[in-house]
């Protein structure tokens, strides 16, 4: 698939253009320079032609660490790209940062299209020729916010792409890394990919966008999403952090599996459990990942303590597998992907109706439902109504007789007989005469 990356100084509208190309609001957009830091990936489609798009942080002259990290991320994006969209601001004069980026792109020897953004009136469009000073042959004026020139941009990008059947990513396992700030999610992304894909910093809240990465593991394709650290609502001060939280929630919604990253040095907090609850509430498969295990002394003793702690603190998700690892040293990192794959498969597991009813029949014979005011629950028939997560419908004499403890008993019996490790399962009780 052809790869296109957007490069430019801060606040030229790269993220707005990125969102216009992929047709959804994936990058955070605010009128404040420096919002996008990592590479953001998306898939665009135009007239049955697909291409990959990478958004990058704004490049400007300076020698602070974040600018260096953003520069490194942009360099990686240029290396990956077949075409670079050099986005400049049509409202302002060319700056030293623009010429610095120009020199960087000339050295890279990639195909470059200068995209002059914010060209939302005729006078600006007539003034486009001043941007030939950058020394590139192809220039196009657009306005991402007003959709001006977007069709021409699509046509330029796709001119050498043959029509395809729109490679579908919906069939791929998509998993996201969620958790509090600074638990090591970005380090874990880099360890899985074995490259410095996300900016890793000791400053909590470095990742602000949810970043998608497609990669191959044992011959199978996956999509991994790194999300911003989810703070408690009372601690969200900046608008940017509010947007980041929304992106994280959207990433959970769009994923099949959520990997909750915990900090082995800090233990389990109430907020960790709250974040796990968000994933379960969304009906997603869940894997618990205890990171920074390299920092733990007496690991055998701590392992036993952690197992008891997890059992106690995550009573609501006892089905979630646990992986202890270190993203920093990559110790035990190989254990994570198999658990994600198993959770994904179980999330989509379908059980034969005959086998399901046999299990429930045996469960009823082993332990009858309690009676209430002389009435006892009767289960006539059970079938699976859906997957991701698996959903079971019980046809009963009176759904008002279902006690939560007996519902839990039935869930345990189903889990004992069928492998639903990593995924929640949903029950629905209907009266037999109910439509």
Short mmCIF file of C-alpha atoms in Angstrom, two decimals:
data_model
loop_
_atom_site.label_atom_id
_atom_site.label_comp_id
_atom_site.label_asym_id
_atom_site.label_seq_id
_atom_site.Cartn_x
_atom_site.Cartn_y
_atom_site.Cartn_z
CA UNK A 1 0.00 0.00 0.00
CA UNK A 2 1.28 3.46 -0.90
CA UNK A 3 2.32 5.48 2.15
CA UNK A 4 1.94 9.26 2.37
CA UNK A 5 3.26 11.36 5.26
CA UNK A 6 2.48 14.93 6.27
CA UNK A 7 5.46 17.06 7.28
CA UNK A 8 5.54 20.74 8.27
CA UNK A 9 6.12 23.24 11.03
CA UNK A 10 3.62 23.55 13.91
CA UNK A 11 0.13 24.91 13.32
CA UNK A 12 0.03 24.64 9.52
CA UNK A 13 -3.05 22.41 9.67
CA UNK A 14 -1.42 19.01 9.12
CA UNK A 15 -3.76 17.25 11.54
CA UNK A 16 -6.85 18.85 9.97
CA UNK A 17 -5.62 17.70 6.57
CA UNK A 18 -4.86 14.21 7.93
CA UNK A 19 -8.41 13.93 9.30
CA UNK A 20 -9.82 15.18 5.99
CA UNK A 21 -7.89 12.48 4.11
CA UNK A 22 -8.88 9.55 6.32
CA UNK A 23 -12.43 10.80 6.80
CA UNK A 24 -12.50 10.78 10.59
CA UNK A 25 -11.30 12.87 13.50
CA UNK A 26 -8.32 10.81 14.60
CA UNK A 27 -5.69 13.50 15.28
CA UNK A 28 -6.27 16.12 17.95
CA UNK A 29 -6.93 19.50 16.32
CA UNK A 30 -6.51 22.74 18.26
CA UNK A 31 -5.23 26.18 17.38
CA UNK A 32 -2.12 25.60 19.47
CA UNK A 33 1.26 24.58 18.02
CA UNK A 34 2.84 21.28 19.03
CA UNK A 35 -0.25 19.18 19.77
CA UNK A 36 0.74 16.11 17.71
CA UNK A 37 3.96 14.51 18.93
CA UNK A 38 4.03 10.89 17.78
CA UNK A 39 3.36 9.47 14.35
CA UNK A 40 -0.38 8.96 13.81
CA UNK A 41 -1.41 6.33 11.24
CA UNK A 42 -4.59 6.10 9.19
CA UNK A 43 -6.00 4.50 6.04
CA UNK A 44 -7.54 6.70 3.34
CA UNK A 45 -9.76 5.61 0.47
CA UNK A 46 -10.62 7.50 -2.72
CA UNK A 47 -12.56 6.01 -5.63
CA UNK A 48 -11.80 2.45 -4.52
CA UNK A 49 -8.09 3.21 -4.09
CA UNK A 50 -6.43 2.88 -0.69
CA UNK A 51 -3.31 4.46 0.77
CA UNK A 52 -1.75 4.79 4.20
CA UNK A 53 -1.36 8.25 5.78
CA UNK A 54 1.02 9.32 8.56
CA UNK A 55 0.58 12.53 10.55
CA UNK A 56 3.63 13.90 12.37
CA UNK A 57 4.46 16.54 14.95
CA UNK A 58 5.32 20.07 13.92
CA UNK A 59 9.02 20.62 13.15
CA UNK A 60 10.70 23.85 14.17
CA UNK A 61 14.18 25.04 14.97
CA UNK A 62 15.22 24.51 18.57
CA UNK A 63 17.29 22.15 20.65
CA UNK A 64 15.01 21.05 23.48
CA UNK A 65 14.48 17.29 23.89
CA UNK A 66 10.88 17.20 22.70
CA UNK A 67 11.78 18.95 19.46
CA UNK A 68 14.56 16.42 18.93
CA UNK A 69 12.12 13.54 19.58
CA UNK A 70 9.55 15.00 17.19
CA UNK A 71 12.29 15.47 14.59
CA UNK A 72 13.24 11.79 14.99
CA UNK A 73 9.59 10.71 14.59
CA UNK A 74 9.29 12.81 11.42
CA UNK A 75 12.49 11.26 10.05
CA UNK A 76 11.05 7.76 10.56
CA UNK A 77 7.82 8.83 8.82
CA UNK A 78 9.73 10.21 5.81
CA UNK A 79 11.71 6.95 5.57
CA UNK A 80 8.43 4.99 5.46
CA UNK A 81 6.75 7.29 2.92
CA UNK A 82 6.47 6.99 -0.85
CA UNK A 83 5.18 10.57 -1.07
CA UNK A 84 5.73 13.47 1.34
CA UNK A 85 3.12 16.20 1.66
CA UNK A 86 5.07 19.25 2.78
CA UNK A 87 2.32 21.32 4.45
CA UNK A 88 2.92 25.08 4.66
CA UNK A 89 0.74 27.91 5.94
CA UNK A 90 -0.75 29.97 3.10
CA UNK A 91 -1.56 32.83 5.48
CA UNK A 92 2.02 33.55 6.55
CA UNK A 93 5.42 34.14 5.02
CA UNK A 94 7.90 31.29 4.71
CA UNK A 95 10.00 30.95 7.85
CA UNK A 96 13.40 29.54 8.79
CA UNK A 97 11.61 26.37 9.96
CA UNK A 98 10.08 25.94 6.48
CA UNK A 99 13.51 26.19 4.85
CA UNK A 100 14.98 23.80 7.44
CA UNK A 101 12.30 21.23 6.52
CA UNK A 102 12.96 21.92 2.81
CA UNK A 103 16.65 21.03 3.28
CA UNK A 104 15.69 17.90 5.22
CA UNK A 105 13.37 16.72 2.40
CA UNK A 106 15.90 17.44 -0.34
CA UNK A 107 18.40 15.21 1.46
CA UNK A 108 15.79 12.45 1.80
CA UNK A 109 15.32 12.37 -2.00
CA UNK A 110 11.62 11.51 -1.75
CA UNK A 111 8.78 12.65 -4.00
CA UNK A 112 7.44 15.87 -2.45
CA UNK A 113 4.20 17.75 -3.00
CA UNK A 114 4.08 21.18 -1.36
CA UNK A 115 0.56 21.55 0.03
CA UNK A 116 -0.22 25.21 0.75
CA UNK A 117 -2.98 25.04 3.36
CA UNK A 118 -5.49 27.71 4.48
CA UNK A 119 -5.96 28.93 0.88
CA UNK A 120 -9.60 29.78 1.50
CA UNK A 121 -9.99 32.83 -0.77
CA UNK A 122 -9.09 33.85 -4.32
CA UNK A 123 -6.40 36.37 -3.31
CA UNK A 124 -4.44 33.71 -1.46
CA UNK A 125 -4.80 31.25 -4.34
CA UNK A 126 -3.37 33.85 -6.73
CA UNK A 127 -0.45 34.31 -4.33
CA UNK A 128 0.52 30.61 -4.39
CA UNK A 129 3.50 31.11 -6.74
CA UNK A 130 5.66 32.58 -3.94
CA UNK A 131 5.93 29.06 -2.51
CA UNK A 132 7.99 27.94 -5.53
CA UNK A 133 10.84 29.60 -3.61
CA UNK A 134 11.07 26.32 -1.69
CA UNK A 135 12.45 24.71 -4.85
CA UNK A 136 9.93 21.90 -5.38
CA UNK A 137 8.24 21.30 -8.72
CA UNK A 138 4.73 20.38 -7.55
CA UNK A 139 2.58 22.75 -5.48
CA UNK A 140 -1.12 22.55 -4.64
CA UNK A 141 -3.29 25.05 -2.78
CA UNK A 142 -5.91 23.64 -0.39
CA UNK A 143 -8.04 24.56 2.58
CA UNK A 144 -8.54 21.57 4.88
CA UNK A 145 -11.18 23.37 6.93
CA UNK A 146 -13.20 24.49 3.87
CA UNK A 147 -12.61 21.34 1.73
CA UNK A 148 -11.01 23.42 -1.04
CA UNK A 149 -8.59 21.48 -3.27
CA UNK A 150 -9.13 18.20 -1.41
CA UNK A 151 -10.40 16.34 -4.49
CA UNK A 152 -7.33 17.50 -6.47
CA UNK A 153 -5.10 16.36 -3.60
CA UNK A 154 -6.71 12.90 -3.59
CA UNK A 155 -6.26 12.65 -7.36
CA UNK A 156 -2.57 13.61 -7.13
CA UNK A 157 -1.92 11.03 -4.39
CA UNK A 158 -3.80 8.20 -6.13
CA UNK A 159 -2.69 8.87 -9.73
CA UNK A 160 -0.34 5.88 -9.67
CA UNK A 161 -2.47 3.56 -7.49
CA UNK A 162 -4.49 0.87 -9.25
CA UNK A 163 -8.04 0.16 -8.14
CA UNK A 164 -8.22 -2.48 -5.47
CA UNK A 165 -10.78 -4.22 -3.37
CA UNK A 166 -10.16 -1.80 -0.49
CA UNK A 167 -7.94 -3.86 1.82
CA UNK A 168 -10.14 -4.36 4.84
CA UNK A 169 -8.67 -3.86 8.29
CA UNK A 170 -11.93 -4.77 9.99
CA UNK A 171 -10.97 -8.47 9.98
CA UNK A 172 -7.65 -7.85 11.75
CA UNK A 173 -7.25 -8.23 15.48
CA UNK A 174 -7.11 -4.71 16.87
CA UNK A 175 -5.84 -4.25 20.42
CA UNK A 176 -5.16 -1.13 22.46
CA UNK A 177 -2.87 -0.42 25.40
CA UNK A 178 -4.69 1.45 28.15
CA UNK A 179 -3.72 2.63 31.61
CA UNK A 180 -2.70 5.53 33.80
CA UNK A 181 -0.01 7.99 32.61
CA UNK A 182 3.60 6.83 32.82
CA UNK A 183 2.98 3.11 33.33
CA UNK A 184 5.09 2.35 30.24
CA UNK A 185 2.57 1.93 27.43
CA UNK A 186 4.74 3.64 24.80
CA UNK A 187 7.79 1.64 25.91
CA UNK A 188 5.69 -1.49 25.51
CA UNK A 189 4.73 -0.45 21.96
CA UNK A 190 8.40 -0.04 21.11
CA UNK A 191 9.29 -3.39 22.69
CA UNK A 192 6.59 -5.21 20.71
CA UNK A 193 7.61 -3.53 17.46
CA UNK A 194 11.30 -3.63 18.35
CA UNK A 195 11.73 -0.03 17.21
CA UNK A 196 11.42 3.47 18.64
CA UNK A 197 7.93 4.09 17.23
CA UNK A 198 6.47 6.22 20.07
CA UNK A 199 8.18 8.98 22.05
CA UNK A 200 9.13 7.55 25.45
CA UNK A 201 9.63 10.00 28.29
CA UNK A 202 9.58 10.08 32.08
CA UNK A 203 7.19 13.04 31.84
CA UNK A 204 3.67 11.70 32.43
CA UNK A 205 1.29 12.40 29.56
CA UNK A 206 3.77 12.36 26.67
CA UNK A 207 1.39 10.47 24.35
CA UNK A 208 -1.61 12.67 23.62
CA UNK A 209 -3.17 11.00 20.59
CA UNK A 210 -4.19 7.37 20.18
CA UNK A 211 -1.63 6.01 17.71
CA UNK A 212 -2.38 3.07 15.39
CA UNK A 213 0.32 0.74 14.14
CA UNK A 214 -0.13 -2.21 11.78
CA UNK A 215 2.46 -4.95 12.26
CA UNK A 216 3.00 -8.64 11.54
CA UNK A 217 3.45 -11.32 14.20
CA UNK A 218 4.12 -14.95 13.20
CA UNK A 219 2.78 -14.27 9.72
CA UNK A 220 -0.48 -12.65 10.92
CA UNK A 221 -1.33 -8.93 10.71
CA UNK A 222 -2.43 -6.97 13.79
CA UNK A 223 -3.27 -3.37 14.61
CA UNK A 224 -1.91 -2.02 17.90
CA UNK A 225 -3.17 1.24 19.40
CA UNK A 226 -1.18 3.19 21.98
CA UNK A 227 -3.40 5.56 23.96
CA UNK A 228 -2.80 8.58 26.14
CA UNK A 229 -2.57 7.93 29.88
CA UNK A 230 -6.05 8.20 31.36
CA UNK A 231 -6.06 10.53 34.35
CA UNK A 232 -8.83 10.85 36.92
CA UNK A 233 -11.46 13.32 35.72
CA UNK A 234 -10.66 15.67 38.60
CA UNK A 235 -7.06 15.92 37.37
CA UNK A 236 -7.87 16.81 33.77
CA UNK A 237 -7.02 20.48 33.49
CA UNK A 238 -6.06 21.18 29.88
CA UNK A 239 -8.44 20.96 26.94
CA UNK A 240 -5.81 18.80 25.24
CA UNK A 241 -6.07 16.22 28.02
CA UNK A 242 -9.86 16.16 27.70
CA UNK A 243 -9.48 15.42 23.99
CA UNK A 244 -6.86 12.76 24.79
CA UNK A 245 -9.27 11.03 27.17
CA UNK A 246 -11.95 11.01 24.47
CA UNK A 247 -9.45 9.51 22.02
CA UNK A 248 -8.58 6.79 24.55
CA UNK A 249 -12.25 5.97 25.07
CA UNK A 250 -12.75 5.86 21.29
CA UNK A 251 -9.70 3.53 20.99
CA UNK A 252 -11.33 1.18 23.52
CA UNK A 253 -14.58 1.29 21.56
CA UNK A 254 -12.83 0.46 18.27
CA UNK A 255 -10.63 -2.36 19.65
CA UNK A 256 -11.26 -6.07 20.10
CA UNK A 257 -8.84 -6.50 23.01
CA UNK A 258 -7.76 -4.01 25.69
CA UNK A 259 -4.40 -4.52 27.39
CA UNK A 260 -4.48 -2.78 30.78
CA UNK A 261 -0.89 -1.84 31.65
CA UNK A 262 -0.13 -1.77 35.40
CA UNK A 263 2.97 -0.46 37.15
CA UNK A 264 4.76 -3.14 39.20
CA UNK A 265 6.49 -0.42 41.24
CA UNK A 266 3.30 1.42 42.19
CA UNK A 267 0.84 -1.45 42.62
CA UNK A 268 -2.87 -1.38 41.77
CA UNK A 269 -4.85 1.81 42.23
CA UNK A 270 -8.58 2.49 42.25
CA UNK A 271 -8.13 4.27 38.92
CA UNK A 272 -6.57 1.14 37.37
CA UNK A 273 -9.77 -0.72 38.27
CA UNK A 274 -11.87 2.10 36.87
CA UNK A 275 -10.03 1.92 33.52
CA UNK A 276 -10.51 -1.87 33.43
CA UNK A 277 -14.21 -1.25 34.08
CA UNK A 278 -14.41 1.02 31.02
CA UNK A 279 -13.08 -1.80 28.83
CA UNK A 280 -15.49 -4.35 30.32
CA UNK A 281 -18.41 -1.93 30.06
CA UNK A 282 -17.58 -1.61 26.34
CA UNK A 283 -17.72 -5.41 26.05
CA UNK A 284 -14.04 -5.80 25.12
CA UNK A 285 -11.67 -8.68 25.79
CA UNK A 286 -9.17 -7.84 28.54
CA UNK A 287 -5.54 -8.77 29.26
CA UNK A 288 -3.75 -7.50 32.38
CA UNK A 289 -0.10 -6.59 31.86
CA UNK A 290 2.11 -5.88 34.88
CA UNK A 291 4.98 -3.80 33.48
CA UNK A 292 8.35 -2.77 35.02
CA UNK A 293 8.83 -6.25 36.48
CA UNK A 294 12.59 -5.70 36.16
CA UNK A 295 12.37 -3.16 39.02
CA UNK A 296 10.89 -5.73 41.43
CA UNK A 297 13.19 -7.36 44.00
CA UNK A 298 12.55 -10.93 45.18
CA UNK A 299 10.45 -11.54 42.09
CA UNK A 300 9.29 -15.03 43.18
CA UNK A 301 7.84 -13.74 46.46
CA UNK A 302 6.39 -10.66 44.74
CA UNK A 303 4.87 -12.86 42.04
CA UNK A 304 2.81 -14.75 44.65
CA UNK A 305 1.79 -11.48 46.34
CA UNK A 306 0.76 -9.98 43.03
CA UNK A 307 -1.31 -13.02 42.10
CA UNK A 308 -3.26 -12.70 45.37
CA UNK A 309 -3.53 -8.93 44.90
CA UNK A 310 -4.88 -9.27 41.36
CA UNK A 311 -7.34 -11.94 42.44
CA UNK A 312 -8.65 -9.62 45.16
CA UNK A 313 -8.64 -6.30 43.27
CA UNK A 314 -9.98 -7.63 39.96
CA UNK A 315 -12.73 -9.92 41.27
CA UNK A 316 -14.95 -8.48 38.52
CA UNK A 317 -12.54 -9.74 35.81
CA UNK A 318 -11.17 -13.05 37.04
CA UNK A 319 -11.29 -14.31 33.44
CA UNK A 320 -8.56 -11.83 32.35
CA UNK A 321 -5.12 -13.44 31.89
CA UNK A 322 -2.12 -11.74 33.52
CA UNK A 323 1.33 -11.23 32.01
CA UNK A 324 4.32 -10.02 34.06
CA UNK A 325 6.99 -8.40 31.90
CA UNK A 326 9.48 -5.59 31.44
CA UNK A 327 9.14 -3.37 28.37
CA UNK A 328 12.53 -1.86 29.20
CA UNK A 329 14.54 -5.10 29.22
CA UNK A 330 12.03 -7.03 27.02
CA UNK A 331 12.07 -9.83 29.59
CA UNK A 332 8.93 -12.03 29.26
CA UNK A 333 7.70 -9.78 26.41
CA UNK A 334 7.15 -12.90 24.29
CA UNK A 335 4.31 -13.97 26.62
CA UNK A 336 2.04 -11.02 25.79
CA UNK A 337 1.02 -11.58 22.15
CA UNK A 338 -0.14 -15.22 22.69
CA UNK A 339 -2.49 -14.01 25.47
CA UNK A 340 -3.83 -11.20 23.26
CA UNK A 341 -4.46 -13.67 20.43
CA UNK A 342 -6.21 -16.14 22.76
CA UNK A 343 -8.42 -13.37 24.20
CA UNK A 344 -9.27 -12.21 20.66
CA UNK A 345 -10.21 -15.73 19.53
CA UNK A 346 -12.33 -16.34 22.62
CA UNK A 347 -14.03 -12.97 22.19
CA UNK A 348 -15.35 -14.29 18.87
CA UNK A 349 -16.00 -17.87 20.01
CA UNK A 350 -19.27 -19.52 19.01
CA UNK A 351 -20.70 -22.46 20.95
CA UNK A 352 -22.99 -25.11 19.44
CA UNK A 353 -26.52 -24.81 20.80
CA UNK A 354 -26.76 -28.54 21.61
CA UNK A 355 -23.52 -28.49 23.64
CA UNK A 356 -24.57 -25.30 25.42
CA UNK A 357 -27.94 -26.76 26.46
CA UNK A 358 -26.27 -29.96 27.68
CA UNK A 359 -24.00 -27.91 29.97
CA UNK A 360 -26.92 -25.88 31.36
CA UNK A 361 -29.00 -29.05 31.87
CA UNK A 362 -26.14 -30.61 33.88
CA UNK A 363 -25.74 -27.40 35.88
CA UNK A 364 -29.47 -27.40 36.76
CA UNK A 365 -29.33 -31.03 37.88
CA UNK A 366 -26.22 -30.37 39.99
CA UNK A 367 -27.61 -27.26 41.66
CA UNK A 368 -31.23 -26.21 41.30
CA UNK A 369 -32.13 -22.49 41.38
CA UNK A 370 -33.36 -21.26 44.77
CA UNK A 371 -37.13 -20.87 45.20
CA UNK A 372 -38.69 -17.49 45.90
CA UNK A 373 -42.20 -17.21 47.38
CA UNK A 374 -42.93 -20.76 46.35
CA UNK A 375 -41.76 -20.22 42.78
CA UNK A 376 -38.60 -21.61 41.22
CA UNK A 377 -36.72 -20.49 38.11
CA UNK A 378 -37.00 -22.85 35.15
CA UNK A 379 -34.66 -22.67 32.15
CA UNK A 380 -36.22 -24.12 29.01
CA UNK A 381 -33.63 -23.34 26.36
CA UNK A 382 -30.38 -21.42 25.80
CA UNK A 383 -28.76 -20.18 22.62
CA UNK A 384 -25.90 -17.89 21.68
CA UNK A 385 -27.17 -14.68 20.13
CA UNK A 386 -23.93 -12.86 19.36
CA UNK A 387 -20.16 -12.63 19.60
CA UNK A 388 -17.57 -10.00 20.51
CA UNK A 389 -18.43 -10.41 23.30
CA UNK A 390 -20.30 -13.75 23.39
CA UNK A 391 -23.94 -13.20 24.34
CA UNK A 392 -26.27 -15.95 25.58
CA UNK A 393 -30.07 -15.79 25.77
CA UNK A 394 -31.88 -17.91 28.38
CA UNK A 395 -35.58 -18.62 27.84
CA UNK A 396 -37.16 -18.99 31.28
CA UNK A 397 -40.53 -19.15 33.03
CA UNK A 398 -40.02 -15.85 34.90
CA UNK A 399 -36.92 -13.68 34.48
CA UNK A 400 -37.77 -11.94 37.75
CA UNK A 401 -36.68 -15.12 39.56
CA UNK A 402 -33.07 -14.87 38.35
CA UNK A 403 -30.79 -14.18 41.31
CA UNK A 404 -27.34 -12.65 40.63
CA UNK A 405 -25.60 -15.47 42.54
CA UNK A 406 -27.26 -18.12 40.35
CA UNK A 407 -26.40 -16.15 37.22
CA UNK A 408 -22.77 -16.18 38.38
CA UNK A 409 -23.02 -19.93 38.97
CA UNK A 410 -24.25 -20.45 35.38
CA UNK A 411 -21.43 -18.26 34.03
CA UNK A 412 -18.86 -20.32 35.93
CA UNK A 413 -20.31 -23.54 34.50
CA UNK A 414 -20.12 -22.19 30.95
CA UNK A 415 -16.53 -21.04 31.51
CA UNK A 416 -15.63 -24.45 32.99
CA UNK A 417 -16.79 -26.16 29.79
CA UNK A 418 -15.82 -23.65 27.10
CA UNK A 419 -12.67 -21.53 26.87
CA UNK A 420 -13.69 -17.91 27.31
CA UNK A 421 -10.40 -16.79 28.87
CA UNK A 422 -9.90 -13.07 28.34
CA UNK A 423 -13.44 -12.14 27.34
CA UNK A 424 -16.55 -11.08 29.24
CA UNK A 425 -19.70 -13.05 28.43
CA UNK A 426 -23.17 -11.50 28.52
CA UNK A 427 -26.41 -13.12 29.69
CA UNK A 428 -29.93 -12.10 28.76
CA UNK A 429 -33.00 -13.72 30.32
CA UNK A 430 -36.31 -13.73 28.44
CA UNK A 431 -39.69 -15.12 29.42
CA UNK A 432 -40.63 -17.98 27.12
CA UNK A 433 -43.73 -16.18 25.87
CA UNK A 434 -41.79 -12.93 25.34
CA UNK A 435 -41.51 -11.78 21.74
#
